[in-house]
């Protein structure tokens, strides 16, 4: 459930941020940029969750 | 004014670059700029519709309003500033921040309060915090969308 919510959150944010990206007007570049943002959200979220996992509280 | 395509350059030499458009971007009249910003706040994506960016406007409308509605359906709460006499400013600062985030959705927030949808929140529900998060996301993303509409209206980007 949490992974689904995190993925949905990352997807919405990535699409909006890619759509308003000012540095390029090319659709393909925006799509790639959006995918990078999505991957970064998920990757950092997963990395942080594993880093925090050993903490007992 | 030319748009520097710095992002395409960072993708590598094999990525084909289109040459930037040579015509200068003309700003819209001041009245149109104000209208675009106000509409962009009231209805997510409407500012872009007014400026002729129908695809982007529809995308923002679906994503932002959809995110807000998802938050409501997950039993998230519609916040309003709450008085707290024990604090220095006599207001609960967290409720002010959450309200500010949600106000970004414009009519979604206003209608939510007027029609009582915000009363459906359930703090005990397992999806409560997810609902809140999606409603904050909708509002905060719409602030960025408002800026984008303003930049287009001001002739800073296409």
PDB file of C-alpha atoms in Angstrom:
ATOM      1  CA  UNK A   1       0.000   0.000   0.000  1.00  0.00           C
ATOM      2  CA  UNK A   2       2.701   2.430   1.006  1.00  0.00           C
ATOM      3  CA  UNK A   3       4.764   1.608  -2.074  1.00  0.00           C
ATOM      4  CA  UNK A   4       1.715   2.226  -4.253  1.00  0.00           C
ATOM      5  CA  UNK A   5       1.036   5.586  -2.598  1.00  0.00           C
ATOM      6  CA  UNK A   6       4.703   6.548  -2.844  1.00  0.00           C
ATOM      7  CA  UNK A   7       4.760   5.604  -6.554  1.00  0.00           C
ATOM      8  CA  UNK A   8       1.594   7.571  -7.248  1.00  0.00           C
ATOM      9  CA  UNK A   9       2.944  10.602  -5.409  1.00  0.00           C
ATOM     10  CA  UNK A  10       6.227  10.360  -7.319  1.00  0.00           C
ATOM     11  CA  UNK A  11       4.415   9.983 -10.629  1.00  0.00           C
ATOM     12  CA  UNK A  12       2.167  13.033 -10.132  1.00  0.00           C
ATOM     13  CA  UNK A  13       5.086  15.182  -8.982  1.00  0.00           C
ATOM     14  CA  UNK A  14       7.350  14.010 -11.797  1.00  0.00           C
ATOM     15  CA  UNK A  15       4.772  14.666 -14.498  1.00  0.00           C
ATOM     16  CA  UNK A  16       3.996  18.183 -13.270  1.00  0.00           C
ATOM     17  CA  UNK A  17       7.650  19.111 -12.738  1.00  0.00           C
ATOM     18  CA  UNK A  18       8.567  17.783 -16.170  1.00  0.00           C
ATOM     19  CA  UNK A  19       5.686  19.647 -17.802  1.00  0.00           C
ATOM     20  CA  UNK A  20       6.756  22.990 -16.319  1.00  0.00           C
ATOM     21  CA  UNK A  21      10.476  22.424 -16.975  1.00  0.00           C
ATOM     22  CA  UNK A  22      11.744  25.702 -18.488  1.00  0.00           C
ATOM     23  CA  UNK A  23      15.055  24.500 -19.896  1.00  0.00           C
ATOM     24  CA  UNK A  24      13.600  22.640 -22.855  1.00  0.00           C
ATOM     25  CA  UNK A  25      10.588  22.729 -25.130  1.00  0.00           C
ATOM     26  CA  UNK A  26      11.095  19.261 -26.606  1.00  0.00           C
ATOM     27  CA  UNK A  27       8.626  16.627 -25.506  1.00  0.00           C
ATOM     28  CA  UNK A  28      11.151  13.804 -25.475  1.00  0.00           C
ATOM     29  CA  UNK A  29      13.528  15.713 -23.223  1.00  0.00           C
ATOM     30  CA  UNK A  30      10.677  16.514 -20.847  1.00  0.00           C
ATOM     31  CA  UNK A  31       9.635  12.854 -20.732  1.00  0.00           C
ATOM     32  CA  UNK A  32      13.190  11.764 -19.939  1.00  0.00           C
ATOM     33  CA  UNK A  33      13.461  14.453 -17.288  1.00  0.00           C
ATOM     34  CA  UNK A  34      10.180  13.290 -15.761  1.00  0.00           C
ATOM     35  CA  UNK A  35      11.348   9.697 -15.678  1.00  0.00           C
ATOM     36  CA  UNK A  36      14.544  10.774 -13.936  1.00  0.00           C
ATOM     37  CA  UNK A  37      12.538  12.660 -11.315  1.00  0.00           C
ATOM     38  CA  UNK A  38      10.262   9.639 -10.796  1.00  0.00           C
ATOM     39  CA  UNK A  39      13.224   7.325 -10.452  1.00  0.00           C
ATOM     40  CA  UNK A  40      14.927   9.704  -8.040  1.00  0.00           C
ATOM     41  CA  UNK A  41      11.837   9.908  -5.837  1.00  0.00           C
ATOM     42  CA  UNK A  42      11.458   6.140  -5.672  1.00  0.00           C
ATOM     43  CA  UNK A  43      15.164   5.452  -5.335  1.00  0.00           C
ATOM     44  CA  UNK A  44      15.713   7.967  -2.554  1.00  0.00           C
ATOM     45  CA  UNK A  45      12.542   6.858  -0.804  1.00  0.00           C
ATOM     46  CA  UNK A  46      13.601   3.224  -0.858  1.00  0.00           C
ATOM     47  CA  UNK A  47      17.162   4.049   0.163  1.00  0.00           C
ATOM     48  CA  UNK A  48      15.979   6.180   3.080  1.00  0.00           C
ATOM     49  CA  UNK A  49      13.527   3.527   4.218  1.00  0.00           C
ATOM     50  CA  UNK A  50      16.280   0.899   4.343  1.00  0.00           C
ATOM     51  CA  UNK A  51      18.602   3.301   6.143  1.00  0.00           C
ATOM     52  CA  UNK A  52      15.934   3.990   8.753  1.00  0.00           C
ATOM     53  CA  UNK A  53      14.828   0.351   9.043  1.00  0.00           C
ATOM     54  CA  UNK A  54      17.363  -0.642  11.764  1.00  0.00           C
ATOM     55  CA  UNK A  55      16.266   2.234  14.004  1.00  0.00           C
ATOM     56  CA  UNK A  56      13.964   0.668  16.601  1.00  0.00           C
ATOM     57  CA  UNK A  57      11.538   3.551  17.251  1.00  0.00           C
TER      58      UNK A  57
ATOM     59  CA  UNK B   1      14.319  35.987 -26.300  1.00  0.00           C
ATOM     60  CA  UNK B   2      15.743  32.549 -27.089  1.00  0.00           C
ATOM     61  CA  UNK B   3      15.254  29.551 -24.879  1.00  0.00           C
ATOM     62  CA  UNK B   4      18.528  27.828 -23.996  1.00  0.00           C
ATOM     63  CA  UNK B   5      18.029  24.117 -24.297  1.00  0.00           C
ATOM     64  CA  UNK B   6      20.485  23.218 -21.552  1.00  0.00           C
ATOM     65  CA  UNK B   7      18.636  20.016 -20.712  1.00  0.00           C
ATOM     66  CA  UNK B   8      19.047  18.586 -24.214  1.00  0.00           C
ATOM     67  CA  UNK B   9      22.764  19.377 -24.047  1.00  0.00           C
ATOM     68  CA  UNK B  10      23.119  17.398 -20.854  1.00  0.00           C
ATOM     69  CA  UNK B  11      21.548  14.320 -22.459  1.00  0.00           C
ATOM     70  CA  UNK B  12      24.619  13.682 -24.583  1.00  0.00           C
ATOM     71  CA  UNK B  13      25.957  14.416 -28.091  1.00  0.00           C
ATOM     72  CA  UNK B  14      23.952  11.633 -29.710  1.00  0.00           C
ATOM     73  CA  UNK B  15      20.665  13.279 -28.704  1.00  0.00           C
ATOM     74  CA  UNK B  16      19.349  15.281 -31.663  1.00  0.00           C
ATOM     75  CA  UNK B  17      18.882  18.924 -30.827  1.00  0.00           C
ATOM     76  CA  UNK B  18      16.339  21.082 -32.548  1.00  0.00           C
ATOM     77  CA  UNK B  19      17.448  24.616 -33.089  1.00  0.00           C
ATOM     78  CA  UNK B  20      15.525  26.973 -30.810  1.00  0.00           C
ATOM     79  CA  UNK B  21      12.763  29.060 -32.334  1.00  0.00           C
ATOM     80  CA  UNK B  22      14.070  32.411 -33.475  1.00  0.00           C
ATOM     81  CA  UNK B  23      10.932  34.422 -32.950  1.00  0.00           C
ATOM     82  CA  UNK B  24      10.895  36.384 -29.711  1.00  0.00           C
ATOM     83  CA  UNK B  25       8.305  35.473 -27.126  1.00  0.00           C
ATOM     84  CA  UNK B  26       5.846  38.309 -26.748  1.00  0.00           C
ATOM     85  CA  UNK B  27       4.265  38.910 -23.353  1.00  0.00           C
ATOM     86  CA  UNK B  28       0.506  38.875 -23.142  1.00  0.00           C
ATOM     87  CA  UNK B  29      -1.335  42.076 -22.138  1.00  0.00           C
ATOM     88  CA  UNK B  30      -1.420  42.791 -18.407  1.00  0.00           C
ATOM     89  CA  UNK B  31      -5.117  41.989 -18.133  1.00  0.00           C
ATOM     90  CA  UNK B  32      -4.563  38.578 -19.679  1.00  0.00           C
ATOM     91  CA  UNK B  33      -1.653  37.922 -17.317  1.00  0.00           C
ATOM     92  CA  UNK B  34      -3.766  38.696 -14.275  1.00  0.00           C
ATOM     93  CA  UNK B  35      -6.633  36.603 -15.620  1.00  0.00           C
ATOM     94  CA  UNK B  36      -4.310  33.663 -16.287  1.00  0.00           C
ATOM     95  CA  UNK B  37      -2.883  33.768 -12.759  1.00  0.00           C
ATOM     96  CA  UNK B  38      -6.258  34.115 -11.058  1.00  0.00           C
ATOM     97  CA  UNK B  39      -7.818  31.357 -13.137  1.00  0.00           C
ATOM     98  CA  UNK B  40      -4.770  29.135 -12.622  1.00  0.00           C
ATOM     99  CA  UNK B  41      -5.342  29.385  -8.867  1.00  0.00           C
ATOM    100  CA  UNK B  42      -9.116  28.968  -9.018  1.00  0.00           C
ATOM    101  CA  UNK B  43      -9.134  25.990 -11.367  1.00  0.00           C
ATOM    102  CA  UNK B  44      -5.895  24.024 -11.824  1.00  0.00           C
ATOM    103  CA  UNK B  45      -4.889  24.233 -15.486  1.00  0.00           C
ATOM    104  CA  UNK B  46      -7.391  26.947 -16.412  1.00  0.00           C
ATOM    105  CA  UNK B  47      -4.640  29.560 -16.643  1.00  0.00           C
ATOM    106  CA  UNK B  48      -2.975  27.478 -19.341  1.00  0.00           C
ATOM    107  CA  UNK B  49      -6.299  27.056 -21.190  1.00  0.00           C
ATOM    108  CA  UNK B  50      -6.647  30.843 -21.336  1.00  0.00           C
ATOM    109  CA  UNK B  51      -3.127  31.127 -22.765  1.00  0.00           C
ATOM    110  CA  UNK B  52      -3.825  28.524 -25.441  1.00  0.00           C
ATOM    111  CA  UNK B  53      -1.852  25.683 -23.863  1.00  0.00           C
ATOM    112  CA  UNK B  54      -4.714  23.205 -23.878  1.00  0.00           C
ATOM    113  CA  UNK B  55      -2.687  20.020 -23.519  1.00  0.00           C
ATOM    114  CA  UNK B  56      -0.778  21.274 -20.507  1.00  0.00           C
ATOM    115  CA  UNK B  57      -3.917  22.747 -18.984  1.00  0.00           C
ATOM    116  CA  UNK B  58      -5.809  19.487 -19.267  1.00  0.00           C
ATOM    117  CA  UNK B  59      -2.863  17.554 -17.838  1.00  0.00           C
ATOM    118  CA  UNK B  60      -2.635  19.856 -14.811  1.00  0.00           C
ATOM    119  CA  UNK B  61      -6.388  19.792 -14.277  1.00  0.00           C
ATOM    120  CA  UNK B  62      -6.500  16.002 -14.274  1.00  0.00           C
ATOM    121  CA  UNK B  63      -3.416  15.548 -12.109  1.00  0.00           C
ATOM    122  CA  UNK B  64      -3.999  18.254  -9.538  1.00  0.00           C
ATOM    123  CA  UNK B  65      -7.754  17.984  -9.154  1.00  0.00           C
ATOM    124  CA  UNK B  66      -7.415  14.209  -9.276  1.00  0.00           C
ATOM    125  CA  UNK B  67      -4.812  14.271  -6.543  1.00  0.00           C
ATOM    126  CA  UNK B  68      -7.066  16.455  -4.399  1.00  0.00           C
ATOM    127  CA  UNK B  69     -10.074  14.200  -4.921  1.00  0.00           C
ATOM    128  CA  UNK B  70      -7.945  11.149  -4.180  1.00  0.00           C
ATOM    129  CA  UNK B  71      -6.898  12.766  -0.925  1.00  0.00           C
ATOM    130  CA  UNK B  72     -10.505  13.395   0.017  1.00  0.00           C
ATOM    131  CA  UNK B  73     -11.502   9.838  -0.857  1.00  0.00           C
ATOM    132  CA  UNK B  74      -8.685   8.535   1.357  1.00  0.00           C
ATOM    133  CA  UNK B  75     -10.372  10.325   4.297  1.00  0.00           C
ATOM    134  CA  UNK B  76      -7.871  13.159   4.395  1.00  0.00           C
ATOM    135  CA  UNK B  77      -8.750  16.348   6.196  1.00  0.00           C
ATOM    136  CA  UNK B  78      -9.491  19.795   4.802  1.00  0.00           C
ATOM    137  CA  UNK B  79      -7.554  22.085   7.108  1.00  0.00           C
ATOM    138  CA  UNK B  80      -8.426  25.589   8.258  1.00  0.00           C
ATOM    139  CA  UNK B  81      -6.305  27.695  10.640  1.00  0.00           C
ATOM    140  CA  UNK B  82      -7.069  26.713  14.219  1.00  0.00           C
ATOM    141  CA  UNK B  83      -6.852  29.117  17.138  1.00  0.00           C
ATOM    142  CA  UNK B  84      -4.496  28.059  19.917  1.00  0.00           C
ATOM    143  CA  UNK B  85      -4.257  30.544  22.816  1.00  0.00           C
ATOM    144  CA  UNK B  86      -1.261  28.714  24.298  1.00  0.00           C
ATOM    145  CA  UNK B  87       1.044  29.743  21.438  1.00  0.00           C
ATOM    146  CA  UNK B  88       2.736  33.069  20.842  1.00  0.00           C
ATOM    147  CA  UNK B  89       0.649  33.953  17.784  1.00  0.00           C
ATOM    148  CA  UNK B  90      -2.538  32.405  19.241  1.00  0.00           C
ATOM    149  CA  UNK B  91      -2.838  30.124  16.241  1.00  0.00           C
ATOM    150  CA  UNK B  92      -1.754  26.560  15.590  1.00  0.00           C
ATOM    151  CA  UNK B  93       1.090  27.098  13.128  1.00  0.00           C
ATOM    152  CA  UNK B  94       0.867  23.606  11.653  1.00  0.00           C
ATOM    153  CA  UNK B  95      -2.784  24.130  10.752  1.00  0.00           C
ATOM    154  CA  UNK B  96      -1.832  27.419   9.063  1.00  0.00           C
ATOM    155  CA  UNK B  97       0.852  25.682   7.006  1.00  0.00           C
ATOM    156  CA  UNK B  98      -1.434  22.802   6.020  1.00  0.00           C
ATOM    157  CA  UNK B  99      -4.196  25.259   5.132  1.00  0.00           C
ATOM    158  CA  UNK B 100      -1.801  27.291   3.015  1.00  0.00           C
ATOM    159  CA  UNK B 101      -0.818  24.135   1.148  1.00  0.00           C
ATOM    160  CA  UNK B 102      -4.404  23.124   0.481  1.00  0.00           C
ATOM    161  CA  UNK B 103      -5.595  26.632  -0.451  1.00  0.00           C
ATOM    162  CA  UNK B 104      -3.395  26.292  -3.532  1.00  0.00           C
ATOM    163  CA  UNK B 105      -6.098  24.183  -5.153  1.00  0.00           C
ATOM    164  CA  UNK B 106      -8.464  27.147  -5.292  1.00  0.00           C
ATOM    165  CA  UNK B 107     -12.060  26.135  -5.946  1.00  0.00           C
ATOM    166  CA  UNK B 108     -11.378  22.545  -4.875  1.00  0.00           C
ATOM    167  CA  UNK B 109     -10.575  23.812  -1.371  1.00  0.00           C
ATOM    168  CA  UNK B 110     -13.388  26.364  -1.296  1.00  0.00           C
ATOM    169  CA  UNK B 111     -16.030  23.946  -2.559  1.00  0.00           C
ATOM    170  CA  UNK B 112     -14.715  21.256  -0.261  1.00  0.00           C
ATOM    171  CA  UNK B 113     -15.409  23.466   2.742  1.00  0.00           C
ATOM    172  CA  UNK B 114     -18.686  24.848   1.432  1.00  0.00           C
ATOM    173  CA  UNK B 115     -20.078  21.451   0.492  1.00  0.00           C
ATOM    174  CA  UNK B 116     -18.767  19.807   3.639  1.00  0.00           C
ATOM    175  CA  UNK B 117     -16.477  17.248   2.027  1.00  0.00           C
ATOM    176  CA  UNK B 118     -13.739  18.149   4.480  1.00  0.00           C
ATOM    177  CA  UNK B 119     -15.905  16.874   7.314  1.00  0.00           C
ATOM    178  CA  UNK B 120     -15.469  13.314   6.083  1.00  0.00           C
ATOM    179  CA  UNK B 121     -11.978  12.971   7.511  1.00  0.00           C
ATOM    180  CA  UNK B 122     -11.164  10.057   9.792  1.00  0.00           C
ATOM    181  CA  UNK B 123      -7.886  10.328  11.712  1.00  0.00           C
ATOM    182  CA  UNK B 124      -8.168   6.671  12.665  1.00  0.00           C
ATOM    183  CA  UNK B 125      -8.359   5.490   9.077  1.00  0.00           C
ATOM    184  CA  UNK B 126      -5.183   3.793   7.769  1.00  0.00           C
ATOM    185  CA  UNK B 127      -5.291   6.037   4.683  1.00  0.00           C
ATOM    186  CA  UNK B 128      -5.735   9.314   6.611  1.00  0.00           C
ATOM    187  CA  UNK B 129      -2.146  10.501   6.290  1.00  0.00           C
ATOM    188  CA  UNK B 130      -1.992   9.459   2.638  1.00  0.00           C
ATOM    189  CA  UNK B 131      -5.117  11.506   2.011  1.00  0.00           C
ATOM    190  CA  UNK B 132      -3.625  14.555   3.699  1.00  0.00           C
ATOM    191  CA  UNK B 133      -0.398  14.161   1.748  1.00  0.00           C
ATOM    192  CA  UNK B 134      -2.154  14.041  -1.604  1.00  0.00           C
ATOM    193  CA  UNK B 135      -4.206  17.131  -0.809  1.00  0.00           C
ATOM    194  CA  UNK B 136      -1.084  19.048   0.245  1.00  0.00           C
ATOM    195  CA  UNK B 137       0.631  17.835  -2.935  1.00  0.00           C
ATOM    196  CA  UNK B 138      -2.226  19.095  -5.091  1.00  0.00           C
ATOM    197  CA  UNK B 139      -2.109  22.572  -3.584  1.00  0.00           C
ATOM    198  CA  UNK B 140       1.643  22.956  -3.613  1.00  0.00           C
ATOM    199  CA  UNK B 141       1.959  21.679  -7.181  1.00  0.00           C
ATOM    200  CA  UNK B 142      -0.719  24.155  -8.247  1.00  0.00           C
ATOM    201  CA  UNK B 143       1.399  27.001  -6.878  1.00  0.00           C
ATOM    202  CA  UNK B 144       4.128  25.862  -9.286  1.00  0.00           C
ATOM    203  CA  UNK B 145       1.564  25.641 -12.086  1.00  0.00           C
ATOM    204  CA  UNK B 146       0.430  29.207 -11.327  1.00  0.00           C
ATOM    205  CA  UNK B 147       4.039  30.345 -11.674  1.00  0.00           C
ATOM    206  CA  UNK B 148       4.288  28.483 -14.970  1.00  0.00           C
ATOM    207  CA  UNK B 149       1.159  30.201 -16.271  1.00  0.00           C
ATOM    208  CA  UNK B 150       2.548  33.565 -15.225  1.00  0.00           C
ATOM    209  CA  UNK B 151       5.877  32.880 -16.947  1.00  0.00           C
ATOM    210  CA  UNK B 152       4.110  31.957 -20.173  1.00  0.00           C
ATOM    211  CA  UNK B 153       1.889  35.042 -19.964  1.00  0.00           C
ATOM    212  CA  UNK B 154       4.933  37.228 -19.279  1.00  0.00           C
ATOM    213  CA  UNK B 155       6.686  35.864 -22.356  1.00  0.00           C
ATOM    214  CA  UNK B 156       9.475  34.183 -20.407  1.00  0.00           C
ATOM    215  CA  UNK B 157       8.783  30.699 -21.721  1.00  0.00           C
ATOM    216  CA  UNK B 158       6.527  28.980 -24.239  1.00  0.00           C
TER     217      UNK B 158
END
